[in-house]
Short mmCIF file of C-alpha atoms in Angstrom, two decimals:
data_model
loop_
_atom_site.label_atom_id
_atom_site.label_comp_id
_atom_site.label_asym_id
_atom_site.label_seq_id
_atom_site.Cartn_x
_atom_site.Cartn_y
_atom_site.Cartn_z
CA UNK P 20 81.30 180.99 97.97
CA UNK P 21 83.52 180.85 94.61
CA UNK P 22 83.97 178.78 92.15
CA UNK P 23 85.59 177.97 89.47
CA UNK P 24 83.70 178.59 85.70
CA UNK P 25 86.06 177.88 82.97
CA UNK P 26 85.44 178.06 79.06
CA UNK P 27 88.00 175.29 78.91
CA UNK P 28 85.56 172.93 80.59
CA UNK P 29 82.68 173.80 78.66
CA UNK P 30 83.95 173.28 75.39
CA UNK P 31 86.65 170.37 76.22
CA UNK P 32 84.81 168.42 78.65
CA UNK P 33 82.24 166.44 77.08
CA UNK P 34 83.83 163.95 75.11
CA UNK P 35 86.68 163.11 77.75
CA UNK P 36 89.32 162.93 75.11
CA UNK P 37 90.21 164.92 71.56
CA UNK P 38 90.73 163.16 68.50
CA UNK P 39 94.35 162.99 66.90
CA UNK P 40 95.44 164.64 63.77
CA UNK P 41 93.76 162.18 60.97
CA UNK P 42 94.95 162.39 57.45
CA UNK P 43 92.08 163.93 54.91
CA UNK P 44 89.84 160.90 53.58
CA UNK P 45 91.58 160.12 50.06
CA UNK P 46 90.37 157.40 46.94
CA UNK P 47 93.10 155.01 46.79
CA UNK P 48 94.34 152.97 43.76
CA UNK P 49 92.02 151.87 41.58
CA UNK P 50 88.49 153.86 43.35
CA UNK P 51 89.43 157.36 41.73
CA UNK P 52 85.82 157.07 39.69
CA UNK P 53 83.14 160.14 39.99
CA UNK P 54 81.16 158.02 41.98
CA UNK P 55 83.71 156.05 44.19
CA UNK P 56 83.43 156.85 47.82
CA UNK P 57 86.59 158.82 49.33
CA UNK P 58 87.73 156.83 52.07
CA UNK P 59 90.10 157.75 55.03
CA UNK P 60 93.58 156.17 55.77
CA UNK P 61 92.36 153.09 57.80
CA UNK P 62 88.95 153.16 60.51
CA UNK P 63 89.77 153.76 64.12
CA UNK P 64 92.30 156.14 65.05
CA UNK P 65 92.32 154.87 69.18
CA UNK P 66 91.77 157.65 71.53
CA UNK P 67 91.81 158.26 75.17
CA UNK P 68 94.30 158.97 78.38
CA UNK P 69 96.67 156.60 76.36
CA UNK P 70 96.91 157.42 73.32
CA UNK P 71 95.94 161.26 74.05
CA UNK P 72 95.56 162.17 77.67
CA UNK P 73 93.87 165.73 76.47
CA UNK P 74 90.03 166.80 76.80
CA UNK P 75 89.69 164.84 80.34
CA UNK P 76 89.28 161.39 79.16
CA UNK P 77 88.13 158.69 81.78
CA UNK P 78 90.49 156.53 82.25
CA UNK P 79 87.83 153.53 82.47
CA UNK P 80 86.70 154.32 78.79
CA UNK P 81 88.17 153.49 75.25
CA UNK P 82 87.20 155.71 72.59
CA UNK P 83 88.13 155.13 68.54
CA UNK P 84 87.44 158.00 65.70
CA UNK P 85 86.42 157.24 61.88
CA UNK P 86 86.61 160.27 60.06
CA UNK P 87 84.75 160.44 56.42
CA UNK P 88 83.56 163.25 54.01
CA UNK P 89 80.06 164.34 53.74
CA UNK P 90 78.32 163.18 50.57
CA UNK P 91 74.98 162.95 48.92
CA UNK P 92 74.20 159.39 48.74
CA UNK P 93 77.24 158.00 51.09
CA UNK P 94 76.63 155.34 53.48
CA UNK P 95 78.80 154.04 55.62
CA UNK P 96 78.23 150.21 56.83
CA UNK P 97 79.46 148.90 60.42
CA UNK P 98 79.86 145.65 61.08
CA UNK P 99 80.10 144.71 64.94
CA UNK P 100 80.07 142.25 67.53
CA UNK P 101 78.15 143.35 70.95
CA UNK P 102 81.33 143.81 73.36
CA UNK P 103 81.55 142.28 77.06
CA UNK P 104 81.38 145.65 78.55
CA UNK P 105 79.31 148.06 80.89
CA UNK P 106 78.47 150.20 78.35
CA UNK P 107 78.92 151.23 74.05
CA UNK P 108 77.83 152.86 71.58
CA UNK P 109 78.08 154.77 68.23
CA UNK P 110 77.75 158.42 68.05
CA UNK P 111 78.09 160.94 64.65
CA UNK P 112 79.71 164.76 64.71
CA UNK P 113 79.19 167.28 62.30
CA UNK P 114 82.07 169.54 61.25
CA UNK P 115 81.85 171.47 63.93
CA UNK P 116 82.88 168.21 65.93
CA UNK P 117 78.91 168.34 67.69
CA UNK P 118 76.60 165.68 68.05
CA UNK P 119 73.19 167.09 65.96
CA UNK P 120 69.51 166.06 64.98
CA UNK P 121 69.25 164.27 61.69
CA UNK P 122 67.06 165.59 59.11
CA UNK P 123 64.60 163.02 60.05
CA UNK P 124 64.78 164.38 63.83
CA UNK P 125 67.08 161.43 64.75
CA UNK P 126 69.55 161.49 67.27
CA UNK P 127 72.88 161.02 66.13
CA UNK P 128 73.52 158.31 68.68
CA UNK P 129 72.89 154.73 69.40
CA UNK P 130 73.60 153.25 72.73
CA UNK P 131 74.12 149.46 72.83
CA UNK P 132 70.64 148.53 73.97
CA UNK P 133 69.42 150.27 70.91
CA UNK P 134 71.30 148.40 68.22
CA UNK P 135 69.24 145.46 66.98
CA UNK P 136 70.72 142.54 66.18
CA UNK P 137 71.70 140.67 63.05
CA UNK P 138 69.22 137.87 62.32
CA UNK P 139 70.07 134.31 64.27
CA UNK P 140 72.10 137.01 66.61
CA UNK P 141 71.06 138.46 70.09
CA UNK P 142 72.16 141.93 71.51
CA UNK P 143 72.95 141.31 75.84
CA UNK P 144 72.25 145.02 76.17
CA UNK P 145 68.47 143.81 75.32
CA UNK P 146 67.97 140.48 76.93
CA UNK P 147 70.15 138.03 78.58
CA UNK P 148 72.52 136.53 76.27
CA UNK P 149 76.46 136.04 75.38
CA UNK P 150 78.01 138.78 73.90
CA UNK P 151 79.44 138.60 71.02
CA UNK P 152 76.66 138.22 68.52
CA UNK P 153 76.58 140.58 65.27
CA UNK P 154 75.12 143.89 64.30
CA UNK P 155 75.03 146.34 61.06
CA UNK P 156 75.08 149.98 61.86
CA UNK P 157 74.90 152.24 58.57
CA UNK P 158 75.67 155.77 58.85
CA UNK P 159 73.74 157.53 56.20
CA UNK P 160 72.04 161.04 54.67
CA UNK P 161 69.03 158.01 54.52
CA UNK P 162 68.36 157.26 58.00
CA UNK P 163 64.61 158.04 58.10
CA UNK P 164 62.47 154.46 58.73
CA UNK P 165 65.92 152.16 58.83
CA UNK P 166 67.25 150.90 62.38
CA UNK P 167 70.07 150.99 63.37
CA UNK P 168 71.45 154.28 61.27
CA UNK P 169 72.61 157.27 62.40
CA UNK P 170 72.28 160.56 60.12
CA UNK P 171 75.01 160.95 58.35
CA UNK P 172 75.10 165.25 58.70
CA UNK P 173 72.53 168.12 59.74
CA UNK P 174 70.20 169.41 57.06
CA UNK P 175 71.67 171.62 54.32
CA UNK P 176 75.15 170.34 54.72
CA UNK P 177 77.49 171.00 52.29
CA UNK P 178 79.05 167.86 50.29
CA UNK P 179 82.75 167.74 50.90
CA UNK P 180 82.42 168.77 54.99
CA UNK P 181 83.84 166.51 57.61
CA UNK P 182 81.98 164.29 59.89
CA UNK P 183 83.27 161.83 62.30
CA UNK P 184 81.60 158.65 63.79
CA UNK P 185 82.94 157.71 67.61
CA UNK P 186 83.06 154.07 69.22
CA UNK P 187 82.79 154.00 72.83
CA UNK P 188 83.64 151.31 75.29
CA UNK P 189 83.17 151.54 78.87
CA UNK P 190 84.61 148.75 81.21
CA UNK P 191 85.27 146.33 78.67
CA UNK P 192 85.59 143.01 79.82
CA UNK P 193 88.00 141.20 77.95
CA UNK P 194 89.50 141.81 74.21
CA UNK P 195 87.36 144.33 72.27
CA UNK P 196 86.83 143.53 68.71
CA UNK P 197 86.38 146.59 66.87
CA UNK P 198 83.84 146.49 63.62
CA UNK P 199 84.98 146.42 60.05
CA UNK P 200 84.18 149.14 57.89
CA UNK P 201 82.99 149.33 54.02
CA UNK P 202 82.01 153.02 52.69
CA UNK P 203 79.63 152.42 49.58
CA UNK P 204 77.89 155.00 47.23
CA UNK P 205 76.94 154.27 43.81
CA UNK P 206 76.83 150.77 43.73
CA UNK P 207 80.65 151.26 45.30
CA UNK P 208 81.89 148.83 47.77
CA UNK P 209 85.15 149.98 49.20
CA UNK P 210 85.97 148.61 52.56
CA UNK P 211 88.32 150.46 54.92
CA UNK P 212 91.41 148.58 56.72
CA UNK P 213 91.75 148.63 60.90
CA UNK P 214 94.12 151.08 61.96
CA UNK P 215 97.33 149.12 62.89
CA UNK P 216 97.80 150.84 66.35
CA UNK P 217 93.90 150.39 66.89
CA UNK P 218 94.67 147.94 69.81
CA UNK P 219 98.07 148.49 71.01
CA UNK P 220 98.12 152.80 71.31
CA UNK P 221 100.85 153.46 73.24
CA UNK P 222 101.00 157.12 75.68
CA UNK P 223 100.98 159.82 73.33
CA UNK P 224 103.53 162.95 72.93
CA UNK P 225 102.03 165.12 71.12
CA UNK P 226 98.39 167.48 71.71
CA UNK P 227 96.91 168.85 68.60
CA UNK P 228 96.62 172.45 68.21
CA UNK P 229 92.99 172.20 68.51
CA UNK P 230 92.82 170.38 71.71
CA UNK P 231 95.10 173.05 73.17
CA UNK P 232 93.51 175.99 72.20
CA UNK P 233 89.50 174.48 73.62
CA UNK P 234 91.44 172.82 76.76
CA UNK P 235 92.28 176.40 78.39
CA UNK P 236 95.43 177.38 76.82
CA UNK P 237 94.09 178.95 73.64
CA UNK P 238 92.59 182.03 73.17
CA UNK P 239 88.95 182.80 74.74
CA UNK P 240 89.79 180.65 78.08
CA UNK P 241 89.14 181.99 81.13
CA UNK P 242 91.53 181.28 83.91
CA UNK P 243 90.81 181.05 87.90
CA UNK P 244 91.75 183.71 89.53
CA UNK P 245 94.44 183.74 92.01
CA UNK P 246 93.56 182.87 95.95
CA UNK P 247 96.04 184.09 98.83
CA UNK P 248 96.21 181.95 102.15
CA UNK P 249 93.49 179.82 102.80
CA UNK P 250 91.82 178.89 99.50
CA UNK P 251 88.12 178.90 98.77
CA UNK P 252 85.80 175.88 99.22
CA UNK P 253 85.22 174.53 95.73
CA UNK P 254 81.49 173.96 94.85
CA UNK P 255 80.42 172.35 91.57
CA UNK P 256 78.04 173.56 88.93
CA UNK P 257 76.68 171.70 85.70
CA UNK P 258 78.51 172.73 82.67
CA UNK P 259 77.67 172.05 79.25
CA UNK P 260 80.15 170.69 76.26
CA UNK P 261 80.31 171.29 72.46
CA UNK P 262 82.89 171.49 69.84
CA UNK P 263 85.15 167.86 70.65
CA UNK P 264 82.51 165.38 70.20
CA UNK P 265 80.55 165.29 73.46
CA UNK P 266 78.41 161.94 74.62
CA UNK P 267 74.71 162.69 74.15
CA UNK P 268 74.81 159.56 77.29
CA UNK P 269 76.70 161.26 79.77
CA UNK P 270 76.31 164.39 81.55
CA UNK P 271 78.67 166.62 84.15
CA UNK P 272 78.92 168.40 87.09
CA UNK P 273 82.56 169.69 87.80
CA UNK P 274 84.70 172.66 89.68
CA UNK P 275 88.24 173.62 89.31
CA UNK P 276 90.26 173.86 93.19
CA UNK P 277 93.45 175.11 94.12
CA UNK P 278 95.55 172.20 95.65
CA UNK P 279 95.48 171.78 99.35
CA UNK P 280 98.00 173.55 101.81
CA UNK P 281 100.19 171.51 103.82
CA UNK P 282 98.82 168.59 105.72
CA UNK P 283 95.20 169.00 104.41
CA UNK P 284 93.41 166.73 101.87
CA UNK P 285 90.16 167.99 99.82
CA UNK P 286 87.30 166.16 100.97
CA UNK P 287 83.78 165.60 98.68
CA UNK P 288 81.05 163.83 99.97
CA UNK P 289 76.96 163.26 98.25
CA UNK P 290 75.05 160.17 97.61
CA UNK P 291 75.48 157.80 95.27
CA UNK P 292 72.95 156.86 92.50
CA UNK P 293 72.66 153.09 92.40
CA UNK P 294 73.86 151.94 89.28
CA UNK P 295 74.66 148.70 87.22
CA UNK P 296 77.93 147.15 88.37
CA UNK P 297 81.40 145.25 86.98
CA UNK P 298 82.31 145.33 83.41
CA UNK P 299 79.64 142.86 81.87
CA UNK P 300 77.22 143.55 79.41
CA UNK P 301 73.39 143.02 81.15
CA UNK P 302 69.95 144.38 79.91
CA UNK P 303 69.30 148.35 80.21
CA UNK P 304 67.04 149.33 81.17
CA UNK P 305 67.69 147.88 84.89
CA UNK P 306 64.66 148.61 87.07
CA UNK P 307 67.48 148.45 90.18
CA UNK P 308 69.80 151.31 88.77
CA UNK P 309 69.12 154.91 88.59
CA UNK P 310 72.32 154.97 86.36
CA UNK P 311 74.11 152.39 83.86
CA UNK P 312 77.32 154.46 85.51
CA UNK P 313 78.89 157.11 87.15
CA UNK P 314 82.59 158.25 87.89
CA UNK P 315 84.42 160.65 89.70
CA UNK P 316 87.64 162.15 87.98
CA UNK P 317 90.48 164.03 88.88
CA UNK P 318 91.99 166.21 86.35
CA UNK P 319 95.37 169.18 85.72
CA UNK P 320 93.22 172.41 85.24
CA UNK P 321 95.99 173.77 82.78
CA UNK P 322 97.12 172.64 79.34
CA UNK P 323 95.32 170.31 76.89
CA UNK P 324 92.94 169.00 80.35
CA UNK P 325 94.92 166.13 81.24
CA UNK P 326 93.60 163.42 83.73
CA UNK P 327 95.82 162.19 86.36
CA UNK P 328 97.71 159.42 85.38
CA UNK P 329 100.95 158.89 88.44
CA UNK P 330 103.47 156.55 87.19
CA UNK P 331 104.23 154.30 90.12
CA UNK P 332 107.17 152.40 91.49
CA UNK P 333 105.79 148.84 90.49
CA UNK P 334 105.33 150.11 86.51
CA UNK P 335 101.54 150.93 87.28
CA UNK P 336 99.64 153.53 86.85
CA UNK P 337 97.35 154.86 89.49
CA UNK P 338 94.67 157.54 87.61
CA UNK P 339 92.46 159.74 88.76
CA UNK P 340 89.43 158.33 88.23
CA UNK P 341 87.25 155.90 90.48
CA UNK P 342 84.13 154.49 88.60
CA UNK P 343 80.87 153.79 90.88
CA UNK P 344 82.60 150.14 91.39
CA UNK P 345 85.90 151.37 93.15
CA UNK P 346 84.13 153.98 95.70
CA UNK P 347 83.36 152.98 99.06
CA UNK P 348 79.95 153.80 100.53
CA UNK P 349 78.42 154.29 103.66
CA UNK P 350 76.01 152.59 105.14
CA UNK P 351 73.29 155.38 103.98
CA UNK P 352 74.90 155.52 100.55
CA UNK P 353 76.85 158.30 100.51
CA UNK P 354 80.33 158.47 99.33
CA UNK P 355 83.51 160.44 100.54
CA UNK P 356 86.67 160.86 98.62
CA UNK P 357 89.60 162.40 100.33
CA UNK P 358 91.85 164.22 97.11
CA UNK P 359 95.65 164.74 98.26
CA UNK P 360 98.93 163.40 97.31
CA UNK P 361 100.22 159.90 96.11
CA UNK P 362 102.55 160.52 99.81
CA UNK P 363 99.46 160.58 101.86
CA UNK P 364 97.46 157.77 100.04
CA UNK P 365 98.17 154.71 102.48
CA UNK P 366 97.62 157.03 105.45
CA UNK P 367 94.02 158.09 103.81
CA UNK P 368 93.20 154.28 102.83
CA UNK P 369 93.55 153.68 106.15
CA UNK P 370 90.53 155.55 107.14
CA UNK P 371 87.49 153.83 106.83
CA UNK P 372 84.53 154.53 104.56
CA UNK P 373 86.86 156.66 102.16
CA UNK P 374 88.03 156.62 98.54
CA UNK P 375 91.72 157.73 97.63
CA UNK P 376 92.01 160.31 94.17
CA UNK P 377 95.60 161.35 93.65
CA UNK P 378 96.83 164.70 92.47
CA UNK P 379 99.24 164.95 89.89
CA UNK P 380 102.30 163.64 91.01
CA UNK P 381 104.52 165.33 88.73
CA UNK P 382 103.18 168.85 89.75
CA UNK P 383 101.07 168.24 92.91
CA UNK P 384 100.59 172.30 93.75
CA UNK P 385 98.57 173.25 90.01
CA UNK P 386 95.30 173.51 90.11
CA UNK P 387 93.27 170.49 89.51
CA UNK P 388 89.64 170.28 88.22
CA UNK P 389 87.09 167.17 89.51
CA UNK P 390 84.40 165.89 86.84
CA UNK P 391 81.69 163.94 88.28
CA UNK P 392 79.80 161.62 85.60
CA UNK P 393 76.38 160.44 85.34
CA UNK P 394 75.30 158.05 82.43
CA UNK P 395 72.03 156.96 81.04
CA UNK P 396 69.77 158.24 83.56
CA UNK P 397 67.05 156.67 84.51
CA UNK P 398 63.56 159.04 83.49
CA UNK P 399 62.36 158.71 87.20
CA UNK P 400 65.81 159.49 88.67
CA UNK P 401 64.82 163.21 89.15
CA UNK P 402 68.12 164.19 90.96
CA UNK P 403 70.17 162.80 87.89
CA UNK P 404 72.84 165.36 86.56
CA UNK P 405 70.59 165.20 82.80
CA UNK P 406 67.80 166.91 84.87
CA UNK P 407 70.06 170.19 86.01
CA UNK P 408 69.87 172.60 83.38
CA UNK P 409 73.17 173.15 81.23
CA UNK P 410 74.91 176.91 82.89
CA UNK P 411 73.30 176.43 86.27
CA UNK P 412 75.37 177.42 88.92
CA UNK P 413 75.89 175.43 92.38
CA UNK P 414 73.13 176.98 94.27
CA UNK P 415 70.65 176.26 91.35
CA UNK P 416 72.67 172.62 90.67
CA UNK P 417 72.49 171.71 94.32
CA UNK P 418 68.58 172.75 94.25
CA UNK P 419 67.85 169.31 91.46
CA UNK P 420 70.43 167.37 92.98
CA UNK P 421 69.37 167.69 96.46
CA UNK P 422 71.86 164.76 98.19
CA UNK P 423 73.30 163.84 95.35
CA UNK P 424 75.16 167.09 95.02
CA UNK P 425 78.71 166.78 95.65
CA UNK P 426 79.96 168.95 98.21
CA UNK P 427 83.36 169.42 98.93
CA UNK P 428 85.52 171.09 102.16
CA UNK P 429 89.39 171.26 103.06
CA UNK P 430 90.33 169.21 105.70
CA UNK P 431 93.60 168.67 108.32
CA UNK P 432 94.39 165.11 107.32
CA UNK P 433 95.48 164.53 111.17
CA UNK P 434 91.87 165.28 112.31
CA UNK P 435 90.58 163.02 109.38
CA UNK P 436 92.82 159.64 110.68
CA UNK P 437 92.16 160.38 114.02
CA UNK P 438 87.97 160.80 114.13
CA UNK P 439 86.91 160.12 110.37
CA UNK P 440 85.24 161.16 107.75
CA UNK P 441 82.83 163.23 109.97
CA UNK P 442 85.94 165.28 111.03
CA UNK P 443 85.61 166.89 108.25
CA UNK P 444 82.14 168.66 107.45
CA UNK P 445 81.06 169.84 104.10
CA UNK P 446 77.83 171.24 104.60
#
């Protein structure tokens, strides 16, 4: 059995989009001091399938960079309101564009649930409440003792290197409001205006050069090899990510296919975790969910790792992702999604117990490359993708996963509408 092992998803995959070309954190008018804090342009450049449909965003996520320079004594001060939303969170990257331990030995993440509130405020990630109340969230070379800080670079970091901190939304219920910003050093206060496109990115047209070289067209990528006739049965294997700002919350299992011949559909069945559901901010952790969530994506295997995004007739757009919400499970829990063409959809709807992914409409026949997401496993959810060792391979992926492996098979769409998902065995 094959499969598919490609650089490109190792070094691309984990934070589900790249970051646009940002203009070099300047002083403006009036802050050109010694000890004046250099500031960017404005604070959250929007990312994602969008605004930059590179890096194999999910489509159910936003994502929005802040870029600053590293230097001794710089903090940088967010100030938030909890969002309506299944999941967010801060993260900090080093120059290398990695998430790192602070010189403390702090994680240079913090998930919603671990942001305390502002005083009179409550966070609904820790106890029922309304969203919407405030936090602080200072990024900072003095993180040890504080809450809610994240370290601010690695040990021995040079002044003058780049960092980046990323906001993540997931299922966001409702209009976001993103934080406000103020970099101070010195006794400095110099806050930082909202980028104007911040809300309203529009579908982007360009793919930085660095996106294209770590998303498999670049030098160092290692491409499938060519099949003749019948192609091989994809299995999936847990890859690693580093090097475009991966989420220390999520982890991946994924395999590259070749797309299916005439009249067959790929189809990949395993069992669900239970997870939290709808896009509402709750308590984590949830003593019913093995998972806050989990996704399966369909992505182009070439170029800067697009996911598929079909334009349809009506003027919407039908992805190629299904969170754990828009999968259809058996009665045992396992799920079965049937991969083929936007052509074949209504005639694969109609079978029942399955989930519809499109291929790329625009260029159907490339290959294509299926991410499956788990986030914030639970510790006693021993068959969670966190617990499979980064490089295994299927067979040793399959081994911690047990039925929660994903297995996948080719299948005669006929056979599938006429006797069902068992038709089509992927054992």
């Amino acid at each position: 059995m094959t499969h598919w092992k490609p650089v490109l998803f190792a070094v691309a995959l984990a934070l589900s989009t790249s970051a646009p070309a940002t203009a070099a954190p300047t002083i403006g008018p009036g802050r050109d001091t010694p000890s004046a804090p250099a500031v960017p342009d404005c604070a959250w450049h929007p990312l994602g399938y969008r605004s930059s449909n590179v890096a194999y965003p999910d489509t159910n996520s936003q994502y929005w960079l802040l870029r600053y320079t590293v230097r001794e004594g710089l903090t940088i001060e967010i100030d938030g309101r909890y969002p309506d939303a299944r999941y967010a969170s801060f993260a900090s990257y080093d120059a290398s564009r990695d998430s790192f331990t602070g010189p403390d030995g702090s994680p240079s993440v913090l998930t919603d649930h671990r942001i305390v509130p502002d005083r009179g405020s409550h966070n609904p990630y820790r106890e029922h409440s309304r969203p919407g109340g405030k936090f602080t969230v200072s990024v900072t070379d003095r993180a040890a003792g504080r809450r809610n800080t994240l370290p601010l670079s690695p040990a021995g970091t040079p002044e003058g290197a780049e960092g980046t901190v990323i906001y993540r939304v997931y299922l966001p219920h409702g209009e976001i409001r993103l934080p406000k910003v103020t970099f101070l050093h010195d006794g400095h206060r110099v806050p930082v205006a909202t980028c104007d496109d911040a809300l309203t990115a529009g579908p982007s047209t360009s793919v930085p050069d660095t996106a294209r070289d770590a998303a498999g067209t670049g030098p160092g990528a290692v491409p499938p090899s060519p099949t003749a006739g019948e192609p091989a049965r994809p299995a999936f294997a847990r890859l690693g990510g580093s090097g475009l700002y991966p989420n220390p919350d999520n982890a991946y299992v994924a395999t590259g296919f070749d797309a299916p011949p005439a009249g067959q559909v790929l189809v990949v069945r395993g069992k669900a975790p239970t997870g939290t559901s709808g896009d509402r901010a709750r308590p984590w952790p949830d003593p019913n969910a093995q998972v806050r969530y989990w996704s399966m994506c369909d992505n182009l295997w070439w170029g800067p790792g697009e996911v598929v995004a079909n334009p349809m007739p009506d003027g919407t757009v039908d992805t190629g992702c299904r969170t754990d919400s828009d999968t259809r499970l058996a009665a045992d829990g396992t799920y079965t999604y049937v991969v083929g063409r936007e052509e074949q959809r209504t005639t694969v709807e109609s079978v029942p117990g399955v989930t519809f992914l499109p291929l790329s409409a625009a260029t159907p026949d490339d290959k294509h490359l299926l991410i499956l997401r788990n986030m914030l496993a639970d510790p006693d959810f021993a068959e969670a993708i966190q617990h499979v060792p980064v490089g295994s391979g299927p067979a040793g992926t399959a081994e911690v996963m047990g039925d929660h492996y994903p297995r996948a098979a080719y299948c005669d769409l006929a056979s599938l509408t006429a006797s069902g998902p068992q038709a089509c065995p992927v054992v």
